GROMACS .gro file of C-alpha atoms in nm:
model
  403
    1PHE     CA    1  -1.586   3.373   1.227
    2ARG     CA    2  -1.845   3.646   1.326
    3GLN     CA    3  -2.111   3.594   1.051
    4SER     CA    4  -2.324   3.319   1.064
    5GLU     CA    5  -2.265   3.185   0.715
    6GLU     CA    6  -1.890   3.182   0.794
    7VAL     CA    7  -1.965   2.975   1.097
    8LEU     CA    8  -2.189   2.755   0.866
    9ALA     CA    9  -1.911   2.695   0.613
   10TYR     CA   10  -1.645   2.642   0.910
   11GLY     CA   11  -1.882   2.369   1.033
   12ALA     CA   12  -1.914   2.193   0.690
   13LEU     CA   13  -1.541   2.195   0.650
   14ALA     CA   14  -1.495   2.039   0.999
   15LEU     CA   15  -1.754   1.789   1.018
   16PHE     CA   16  -1.849   1.699   0.653
   17VAL     CA   17  -1.492   1.568   0.541
   18PRO     CA   18  -1.609   1.200   0.451
   19GLY     CA   19  -1.318   1.046   0.640
   20TYR     CA   20  -1.383   1.242   0.947
   21LEU     CA   21  -1.749   1.119   0.933
   22TYR     CA   22  -1.660   0.750   0.877
   23SER     CA   23  -1.454   0.753   1.155
   24PHE     CA   24  -1.712   0.880   1.421
   25GLY     CA   25  -1.920   0.630   1.257
   26VAL     CA   26  -1.749   0.336   1.380
   27ILE     CA   27  -1.627   0.239   1.719
   28ASN     CA   28  -1.229   0.302   1.725
   29ASN     CA   29  -1.006   0.412   1.967
   30ASP     CA   30  -0.958   0.747   1.792
   31ASN     CA   31  -1.269   0.917   1.893
   32ALA     CA   32  -1.136   1.037   2.247
   33ILE     CA   33  -0.824   1.167   2.135
   34ILE     CA   34  -1.032   1.360   1.839
   35LEU     CA   35  -1.287   1.519   2.114
   36ASP     CA   36  -0.981   1.600   2.355
   37GLY     CA   37  -0.787   1.729   2.040
   38THR     CA   38  -1.045   1.969   1.952
   39ALA     CA   39  -1.083   2.099   2.296
   40ILE     CA   40  -0.710   2.145   2.330
   41THR     CA   41  -0.720   2.360   2.035
   42GLY     CA   42  -1.013   2.591   2.146
   43LEU     CA   43  -0.844   2.618   2.470
   44CYS     CA   44  -0.493   2.726   2.312
   45TRP     CA   45  -0.686   2.980   2.113
   46LEU     CA   46  -0.845   3.125   2.408
   47LEU     CA   47  -0.532   3.126   2.620
   48ALA     CA   48  -0.351   3.310   2.316
   49GLU     CA   49  -0.596   3.594   2.381
   50LYS     CA   50  -0.645   3.566   2.747
   51PRO     CA   51  -0.295   3.432   2.906
   52ASP     CA   52  -0.410   3.511   3.233
   53SER     CA   53  -0.737   3.274   3.253
   54LEU     CA   54  -0.681   3.044   3.547
   55PHE     CA   55  -0.999   2.833   3.439
   56ALA     CA   56  -0.857   2.804   3.081
   57TRP     CA   57  -0.501   2.669   3.212
   58VAL     CA   58  -0.668   2.434   3.448
   59GLY     CA   59  -0.878   2.315   3.158
   60LEU     CA   60  -0.599   2.267   2.919
   61ALA     CA   61  -0.410   2.063   3.194
   62ILE     CA   62  -0.706   1.831   3.224
   63VAL     CA   63  -0.781   1.772   2.863
   64TYR     CA   64  -0.436   1.720   2.757
   65GLY     CA   65  -0.399   1.465   3.029
   66LEU     CA   66  -0.714   1.289   2.890
   67ALA     CA   67  -0.571   1.308   2.552
   68THR     CA   68  -0.220   1.172   2.670
   69LEU     CA   69  -0.405   0.856   2.831
   70SER     CA   70  -0.623   0.807   2.515
   71LYS     CA   71  -0.352   0.795   2.236
   72LEU     CA   72   0.026   0.871   2.205
   73THR     CA   73  -0.033   1.094   1.919
   74ALA     CA   74  -0.127   1.365   2.186
   75ALA     CA   75   0.246   1.438   2.165
   76GLY     CA   76   0.167   1.634   1.871
   77PHE     CA   77   0.036   1.919   2.055
   78VAL     CA   78   0.357   1.981   2.273
   79PRO     CA   79   0.490   2.247   2.006
   80ALA     CA   80   0.148   2.439   2.032
   81ILE     CA   81   0.128   2.433   2.414
   82ALA     CA   82   0.510   2.531   2.436
   83LEU     CA   83   0.457   2.818   2.166
   84LEU     CA   84   0.159   2.898   2.390
   85VAL     CA   85   0.346   2.931   2.713
   86LEU     CA   86   0.619   3.141   2.527
   87MET     CA   87   0.370   3.402   2.376
   88SER     CA   88   0.182   3.395   2.738
   89TRP     CA   89   0.507   3.513   2.909
   90ASN     CA   90   0.553   3.800   2.635
   91LYS     CA   91   0.195   3.937   2.676
   92THR     CA   92   0.096   3.888   3.035
   93THR     CA   93   0.092   4.148   3.273
   94ASN     CA   94   0.152   3.945   3.572
   95ARG     CA   95   0.419   3.670   3.514
   96ARG     CA   96   0.394   3.543   3.874
   97HIS     CA   97   0.045   3.425   3.809
   98LEU     CA   98   0.160   3.294   3.478
   99ILE     CA   99   0.416   3.083   3.644
  100ARG     CA  100   0.144   2.956   3.889
  101ASN     CA  101  -0.069   2.856   3.598
  102ILE     CA  102   0.206   2.680   3.379
  103GLY     CA  103   0.280   2.518   3.736
  104LEU     CA  104  -0.071   2.377   3.757
  105LEU     CA  105  -0.065   2.280   3.376
  106ALA     CA  106   0.246   2.053   3.461
  107GLY     CA  107   0.117   1.953   3.781
  108ILE     CA  108  -0.228   1.839   3.706
  109TRP     CA  109  -0.112   1.685   3.372
  110LEU     CA  110   0.157   1.474   3.572
  111MET     CA  111  -0.102   1.362   3.819
  112MET     CA  112  -0.325   1.229   3.561
  113THR     CA  113  -0.052   1.059   3.357
  114GLY     CA  114   0.225   0.960   3.582
  115TRP     CA  115   0.079   0.650   3.685
  116TRP     CA  116   0.088   0.529   3.326
  117PHE     CA  117   0.436   0.632   3.235
  118TRP     CA  118   0.563   0.451   3.576
  119ARG     CA  119   0.363   0.136   3.483
  120ASN     CA  120   0.537   0.124   3.126
  121ILE     CA  121   0.884   0.181   3.308
  122SER     CA  122   0.791  -0.116   3.532
  123LEU     CA  123   0.685  -0.345   3.278
  124TYR     CA  124   0.866  -0.255   2.996
  125GLY     CA  125   1.160  -0.039   3.078
  126GLU     CA  126   1.039   0.261   2.857
  127LEU     CA  127   0.815   0.547   2.920
  128THR     CA  128   0.560   0.471   2.643
  129GLY     CA  129   0.617   0.088   2.592
  130VAL     CA  130   0.579   0.171   2.203
  131HIS     CA  131   0.925  -0.024   2.145
  132ARG     CA  132   0.785  -0.343   2.326
  133MET     CA  133   0.477  -0.344   2.113
  134MET     CA  134   0.699  -0.267   1.807
  135LEU     CA  135   0.916  -0.583   1.892
  136LEU     CA  136   0.591  -0.779   1.956
  137THR     CA  137   0.433  -0.695   1.602
  138GLY     CA  138   0.750  -0.683   1.389
  139GLU     CA  139   0.621  -0.347   1.252
  140ALA     CA  140   0.925  -0.154   1.346
  141GLY     CA  141   1.070   0.038   1.029
  142GLN     CA  142   1.405   0.172   0.932
  143ASN     CA  143   1.360   0.546   0.997
  144SER     CA  144   1.363   0.606   0.643
  145TRP     CA  145   1.232   0.968   0.536
  146SER     CA  146   1.216   0.858   0.170
  147HIS     CA  147   0.932   0.624   0.295
  148ALA     CA  148   0.787   0.910   0.444
  149TRP     CA  149   0.770   1.118   0.153
  150GLU     CA  150   0.640   0.830  -0.048
  151SER     CA  151   0.344   0.772   0.185
  152VAL     CA  152   0.235   1.141   0.108
  153PRO     CA  153  -0.044   1.042  -0.138
  154TRP     CA  154  -0.163   0.780   0.089
  155ILE     CA  155  -0.168   1.018   0.383
  156TRP     CA  156  -0.382   1.289   0.174
  157GLN     CA  157  -0.627   1.024   0.071
  158SER     CA  158  -0.684   0.881   0.410
  159PHE     CA  159  -0.729   1.216   0.566
  160TRP     CA  160  -0.996   1.338   0.316
  161GLY     CA  161  -1.148   0.979   0.326
  162ARG     CA  162  -1.073   0.621   0.235
  163LEU     CA  163  -1.366   0.431   0.353
  164ALA     CA  164  -1.407   0.097   0.498
  165THR     CA  165  -1.111   0.087   0.706
  166GLN     CA  166  -0.940   0.259   0.443
  167HIS     CA  167  -0.973   0.015   0.165
  168PHE     CA  168  -1.222   0.187  -0.036
  169PRO     CA  169  -1.103   0.503  -0.217
  170LEU     CA  170  -1.347   0.784  -0.306
  171PRO     CA  171  -1.355   0.897  -0.683
  172ARG     CA  172  -1.043   1.089  -0.767
  173ILE     CA  173  -1.251   1.413  -0.851
  174VAL     CA  174  -1.290   1.431  -0.466
  175TYR     CA  175  -0.932   1.429  -0.377
  176ASP     CA  176  -0.864   1.656  -0.652
  177SER     CA  177  -1.138   1.913  -0.552
  178PHE     CA  178  -0.967   1.923  -0.185
  179GLY     CA  179  -0.638   1.995  -0.342
  180VAL     CA  180  -0.762   2.262  -0.534
  181LEU     CA  181  -0.907   2.422  -0.239
  182THR     CA  182  -0.606   2.348  -0.031
  183ALA     CA  183  -0.384   2.530  -0.301
  184LEU     CA  184  -0.614   2.834  -0.289
  185SER     CA  185  -0.614   2.837   0.093
  186LEU     CA  186  -0.244   2.860   0.089
  187LEU     CA  187  -0.261   3.129  -0.182
  188GLY     CA  188  -0.479   3.319   0.044
  189TRP     CA  189  -0.280   3.305   0.344
  190LEU     CA  190   0.024   3.427   0.139
  191ALA     CA  191  -0.170   3.734   0.024
  192GLN     CA  192  -0.261   3.798   0.375
  193TRP     CA  193   0.104   3.791   0.463
  194ILE     CA  194   0.240   4.004   0.200
  195GLY     CA  195  -0.034   4.235   0.232
  196GLY     CA  196   0.051   4.248   0.602
  197ARG     CA  197  -0.317   4.204   0.694
  198ARG     CA  198  -0.252   3.953   0.991
  199GLY     CA  199  -0.508   4.126   1.195
  200GLN     CA  200  -0.542   4.140   1.573
  201ARG     CA  201  -0.602   3.777   1.641
  202ALA     CA  202  -0.231   3.676   1.509
  203PRO     CA  203  -0.165   3.489   1.822
  204GLY     CA  204  -0.468   3.271   1.798
  205TRP     CA  205  -0.404   3.174   1.440
  206LEU     CA  206  -0.005   3.097   1.534
  207THR     CA  207  -0.162   2.837   1.805
  208LEU     CA  208  -0.371   2.672   1.540
  209ALA     CA  209  -0.105   2.661   1.303
  210ALA     CA  210   0.133   2.511   1.560
  211THR     CA  211  -0.112   2.238   1.644
  212PHE     CA  212  -0.142   2.149   1.271
  213ALA     CA  213   0.247   2.162   1.273
  214GLY     CA  214   0.300   1.954   1.546
  215MET     CA  215   0.069   1.689   1.412
  216ILE     CA  216   0.210   1.677   1.064
  217GLY     CA  217   0.515   1.629   1.219
  218LEU     CA  218   0.429   1.337   1.411
  219VAL     CA  219   0.270   1.177   1.141
  220ALA     CA  220   0.572   1.216   0.919
  221TYR     CA  221   0.770   1.059   1.185
  222TYR     CA  222   0.530   0.778   1.221
  223ALA     CA  223   0.526   0.718   0.834
  224SER     CA  224   0.922   0.698   0.847
  225ASP     CA  225   0.930   0.429   1.115
  226LEU     CA  226   0.595   0.225   1.108
  227SER     CA  227   0.441   0.071   0.810
  228GLY     CA  228   0.112   0.167   0.966
  229GLY     CA  229   0.236   0.509   1.067
  230ALA     CA  230   0.114   0.670   0.737
  231MET     CA  231  -0.252   0.747   0.854
  232GLY     CA  232  -0.413   1.068   0.760
  233ARG     CA  233  -0.654   1.013   1.034
  234TYR     CA  234  -0.395   1.060   1.287
  235LEU     CA  235  -0.462   1.449   1.202
  236TYR     CA  236  -0.828   1.418   1.308
  237PRO     CA  237  -0.750   1.572   1.654
  238VAL     CA  238  -0.662   1.894   1.479
  239MET     CA  239  -0.942   1.918   1.239
  240ALA     CA  240  -1.049   2.195   1.389
  241SER     CA  241  -0.734   2.402   1.317
  242VAL     CA  242  -0.725   2.255   0.960
  243SER     CA  243  -1.088   2.385   0.882
  244ALA     CA  244  -1.024   2.715   1.033
  245LEU     CA  245  -0.689   2.788   0.848
  246MET     CA  246  -0.831   2.656   0.525
  247LEU     CA  247  -1.162   2.884   0.554
  248SER     CA  248  -0.994   3.167   0.657
  249GLY     CA  249  -0.731   3.142   0.342
  250LEU     CA  250  -0.992   3.111   0.123
  251LEU     CA  251  -1.214   3.398   0.262
  252ALA     CA  252  -0.891   3.638   0.197
  253LEU     CA  253  -0.960   3.579  -0.175
  254VAL     CA  254  -1.314   3.614  -0.208
  255PRO     CA  255  -1.454   3.978  -0.235
  256ALA     CA  256  -1.668   4.114   0.047
  257PRO     CA  257  -1.975   4.129  -0.146
  258LEU     CA  258  -1.949   3.766  -0.239
  259ARG     CA  259  -1.830   3.623   0.074
  260ARG     CA  260  -2.201   3.530   0.191
  261ALA     CA  261  -2.284   3.335  -0.158
  262PHE     CA  262  -1.923   3.163  -0.133
  263CYS     CA  263  -1.987   3.055   0.238
  264TYR     CA  264  -2.310   2.903   0.142
  265GLY     CA  265  -2.142   2.716  -0.180
  266VAL     CA  266  -1.888   2.591   0.063
  267TRP     CA  267  -2.148   2.430   0.294
  268GLY     CA  268  -2.357   2.312  -0.003
  269ILE     CA  269  -2.100   2.120  -0.182
  270MET     CA  270  -1.952   1.978   0.159
  271THR     CA  271  -2.323   1.866   0.222
  272ILE     CA  272  -2.333   1.683  -0.112
  273ILE     CA  273  -1.984   1.516  -0.070
  274ALA     CA  274  -2.075   1.395   0.266
  275SER     CA  275  -2.422   1.288   0.154
  276LEU     CA  276  -2.269   1.083  -0.143
  277SER     CA  277  -1.977   0.925   0.081
  278ILE     CA  278  -2.189   0.783   0.339
  279TRP     CA  279  -2.488   0.721   0.159
  280TRP     CA  280  -2.392   0.609  -0.197
  281TRP     CA  281  -2.003   0.517  -0.195
  282LEU     CA  282  -1.983   0.378   0.114
  283PRO     CA  283  -2.261   0.100   0.111
  284SER     CA  284  -2.068  -0.005  -0.194
  285ALA     CA  285  -1.772  -0.099  -0.001
  286TYR     CA  286  -1.996  -0.346   0.211
  287GLY     CA  287  -2.162  -0.550  -0.078
  288LEU     CA  288  -2.161  -0.927   0.013
  289PRO     CA  289  -1.911  -1.134  -0.228
  290PRO     CA  290  -2.064  -1.290  -0.539
  291ARG     CA  291  -2.178  -1.646  -0.478
  292ILE     CA  292  -2.162  -1.867  -0.804
  293ASN     CA  293  -2.374  -2.170  -0.872
  294ASN     CA  294  -2.177  -2.284  -1.189
  295PHE     CA  295  -1.820  -2.202  -1.141
  296ASP     CA  296  -1.612  -2.113  -1.420
  297PRO     CA  297  -1.254  -2.009  -1.359
  298PRO     CA  298  -1.210  -1.651  -1.475
  299GLU     CA  299  -0.884  -1.548  -1.620
  300ASN     CA  300  -0.546  -1.553  -1.447
  301PHE     CA  301  -0.689  -1.828  -1.235
  302HIS     CA  302  -0.444  -1.992  -1.016
  303GLU     CA  303  -0.569  -2.349  -0.921
  304VAL     CA  304  -0.505  -2.465  -0.571
  305ASN     CA  305  -0.791  -2.725  -0.494
  306TYR     CA  306  -0.716  -2.734  -0.118
  307GLN     CA  307  -0.930  -2.929   0.134
  308TYR     CA  308  -1.005  -2.778   0.448
  309GLY     CA  309  -1.207  -3.045   0.660
  310ASP     CA  310  -1.494  -3.188   0.490
  311ALA     CA  311  -1.688  -2.864   0.389
  312ILE     CA  312  -1.484  -2.612   0.254
  313LEU     CA  313  -1.254  -2.648  -0.058
  314LEU     CA  314  -1.025  -2.352  -0.181
  315ARG     CA  315  -1.053  -2.402  -0.565
  316GLY     CA  316  -0.822  -2.123  -0.632
  317TYR     CA  317  -0.737  -1.734  -0.639
  318THR     CA  318  -0.665  -1.449  -0.867
  319LEU     CA  319  -0.450  -1.148  -0.808
  320SER     CA  320  -0.520  -0.782  -0.917
  321ALA     CA  321  -0.149  -0.766  -1.019
  322GLN     CA  322   0.146  -0.996  -1.017
  323ARG     CA  323   0.389  -0.717  -0.912
  324ALA     CA  324   0.319  -0.467  -0.628
  325THR     CA  325   0.494  -0.157  -0.509
  326PRO     CA  326   0.549  -0.080  -0.129
  327GLY     CA  327   0.247   0.090  -0.007
  328GLU     CA  328   0.013  -0.044  -0.264
  329ILE     CA  329  -0.295  -0.276  -0.180
  330LEU     CA  330  -0.298  -0.605  -0.348
  331ALA     CA  331  -0.649  -0.737  -0.384
  332VAL     CA  332  -0.666  -1.135  -0.359
  333THR     CA  333  -0.994  -1.292  -0.451
  334LEU     CA  334  -1.010  -1.644  -0.296
  335TYR     CA  335  -1.280  -1.904  -0.462
  336TRP     CA  336  -1.430  -2.123  -0.194
  337GLU     CA  337  -1.630  -2.432  -0.259
  338THR     CA  338  -1.894  -2.530  -0.011
  339LYS     CA  339  -1.917  -2.903   0.009
  340ALA     CA  340  -2.167  -2.932   0.312
  341PRO     CA  341  -2.342  -2.736   0.579
  342ILE     CA  342  -2.101  -2.525   0.804
  343VAL     CA  343  -2.210  -2.443   1.160
  344GLU     CA  344  -1.888  -2.246   1.286
  345ASP     CA  345  -1.757  -1.896   1.149
  346TYR     CA  346  -1.396  -1.961   1.063
  347PRO     CA  347  -1.154  -1.665   1.049
  348LEU     CA  348  -0.930  -1.592   0.742
  349PHE     CA  349  -0.586  -1.477   0.732
  350LEU     CA  350  -0.386  -1.398   0.441
  351GLN     CA  351  -0.005  -1.272   0.450
  352ILE     CA  352   0.268  -1.214   0.204
  353VAL     CA  353   0.599  -1.341   0.328
  354ASP     CA  354   0.965  -1.346   0.215
  355GLU     CA  355   1.170  -1.671   0.232
  356ARG     CA  356   1.228  -1.643   0.602
  357ASN     CA  357   0.851  -1.608   0.670
  358ASN     CA  358   0.884  -1.225   0.752
  359LYS     CA  359   0.542  -1.064   0.691
  360ILE     CA  360   0.514  -0.742   0.466
  361ALA     CA  361   0.131  -0.792   0.428
  362HIS     CA  362  -0.125  -0.920   0.668
  363ARG     CA  363  -0.516  -0.941   0.685
  364GLU     CA  364  -0.725  -1.117   0.932
  365SER     CA  365  -1.075  -1.094   0.889
  366TYR     CA  366  -1.397  -1.335   0.824
  367SER     CA  367  -1.532  -1.402   0.483
  368GLY     CA  368  -1.670  -1.114   0.333
  369GLY     CA  369  -1.498  -0.842   0.551
  370GLY     CA  370  -1.699  -0.998   0.812
  371LEU     CA  371  -2.032  -0.964   0.642
  372PHE     CA  372  -2.069  -1.303   0.512
  373PRO     CA  373  -1.911  -1.563   0.747
  374THR     CA  374  -1.865  -1.933   0.676
  375SER     CA  375  -2.196  -2.022   0.850
  376LEU     CA  376  -2.389  -1.826   0.580
  377TRP     CA  377  -2.218  -2.018   0.305
  378THR     CA  378  -2.449  -2.233   0.103
  379PRO     CA  379  -2.344  -2.591  -0.006
  380GLY     CA  380  -2.305  -2.653  -0.388
  381THR     CA  381  -2.189  -2.268  -0.457
  382VAL     CA  382  -1.847  -2.103  -0.479
  383VAL     CA  383  -1.799  -1.765  -0.273
  384ALA     CA  384  -1.559  -1.514  -0.436
  385ASP     CA  385  -1.408  -1.354  -0.147
  386THR     CA  386  -1.186  -1.041  -0.217
  387VAL     CA  387  -0.939  -0.935   0.068
  388TYR     CA  388  -0.720  -0.627   0.016
  389LEU     CA  389  -0.360  -0.656   0.155
  390PRO     CA  390  -0.165  -0.331   0.201
  391VAL     CA  391   0.193  -0.367   0.136
  392ASP     CA  392   0.457  -0.254   0.397
  393VAL     CA  393   0.594   0.080   0.279
  394ASN     CA  394   0.942  -0.038   0.401
  395THR     CA  395   0.944  -0.355   0.191
  396SER     CA  396   1.288  -0.455   0.020
  397VAL     CA  397   1.236  -0.453  -0.340
  398PRO     CA  398   1.273  -0.602  -0.610
  399GLN     CA  399   1.218  -0.932  -0.432
  400ALA     CA  400   0.977  -1.255  -0.495
  401TYR     CA  401   0.735  -1.296  -0.216
  402ASP     CA  402   0.484  -1.580  -0.137
  403LEU     CA  403   0.127  -1.564  -0.052
   0.00000   0.00000   0.00000
């Protein structure tokens, strides 16, 4: 993108996606891999154009080493790096230097990450330790590609933005709008391909496509195997590729005299969506739970009256639905009555289990999602605390489960 308005539109598509903004606004273990992934994307583009750059090869080795130590999803970049090596082999005029550069790439990466692989082998008997983690958490799935396909809507929404740790969806018009843009972008790329207008920078675009393809393949594999693997945020390390590919496809459909206005329009729309998401929709997801002075049981109320110590009485609960499907989020509202002042902040956990106590949904937090802990409860009131339980996509159905 050479024109300033195109760079502006690209920046908006890359940075103003609501889910991407939210992810960077909280402390999490994705930020490092996102930063490293963006650098990998840029270096792959540079090396596709200048395969003899020693500086770029060394930079790629260092950044990919950091990415590997940041998160295992860095494996999604392997297809792009392999494609880059293949294209460089065909393009370079000095294969001897290229072999040296590839050796540096492998050597530096192994020096940075080898200790971690060796540690995993020593402790767990495997390279990554993932299987050991799955055994401990009970999250290993059935490698069902049908489950991965069923997870596509969730991946789509969680990529563009499900706020408040993915429990708060944006209005449907947001997802539909991004769907229209994506479809038009694919149409634009198809038109370019049919018209033979691939341009002189085809190697660079191929590396961008390879980074996206590798990461989407990894997400699909995770979704087929792990209940928590269907996460659109796993694609954020290739956000630079996604936004570049999308904008290029869109611009292919826009006549040259209208491109300037179109780019400013993209920037304006993305700015509005981002502003509404962060300043309007997001705060509503963090509202305090209702406090009721004169409690009147609502409709479909399940009475419990279970006493916790001297200060807390669980009056009962309501469910958003009596039946749930795999991958669905079940909302459970617990009605807590405070009998006396509470000094401690008691944690809450809620599970859905089968007859053998195997969990298919689990949530652990403090009251009000952490915003209204028990030490803030007032005696004589009932707190209506809603907890959202994502049901495992690999759940066996139909079957009766206990809450």
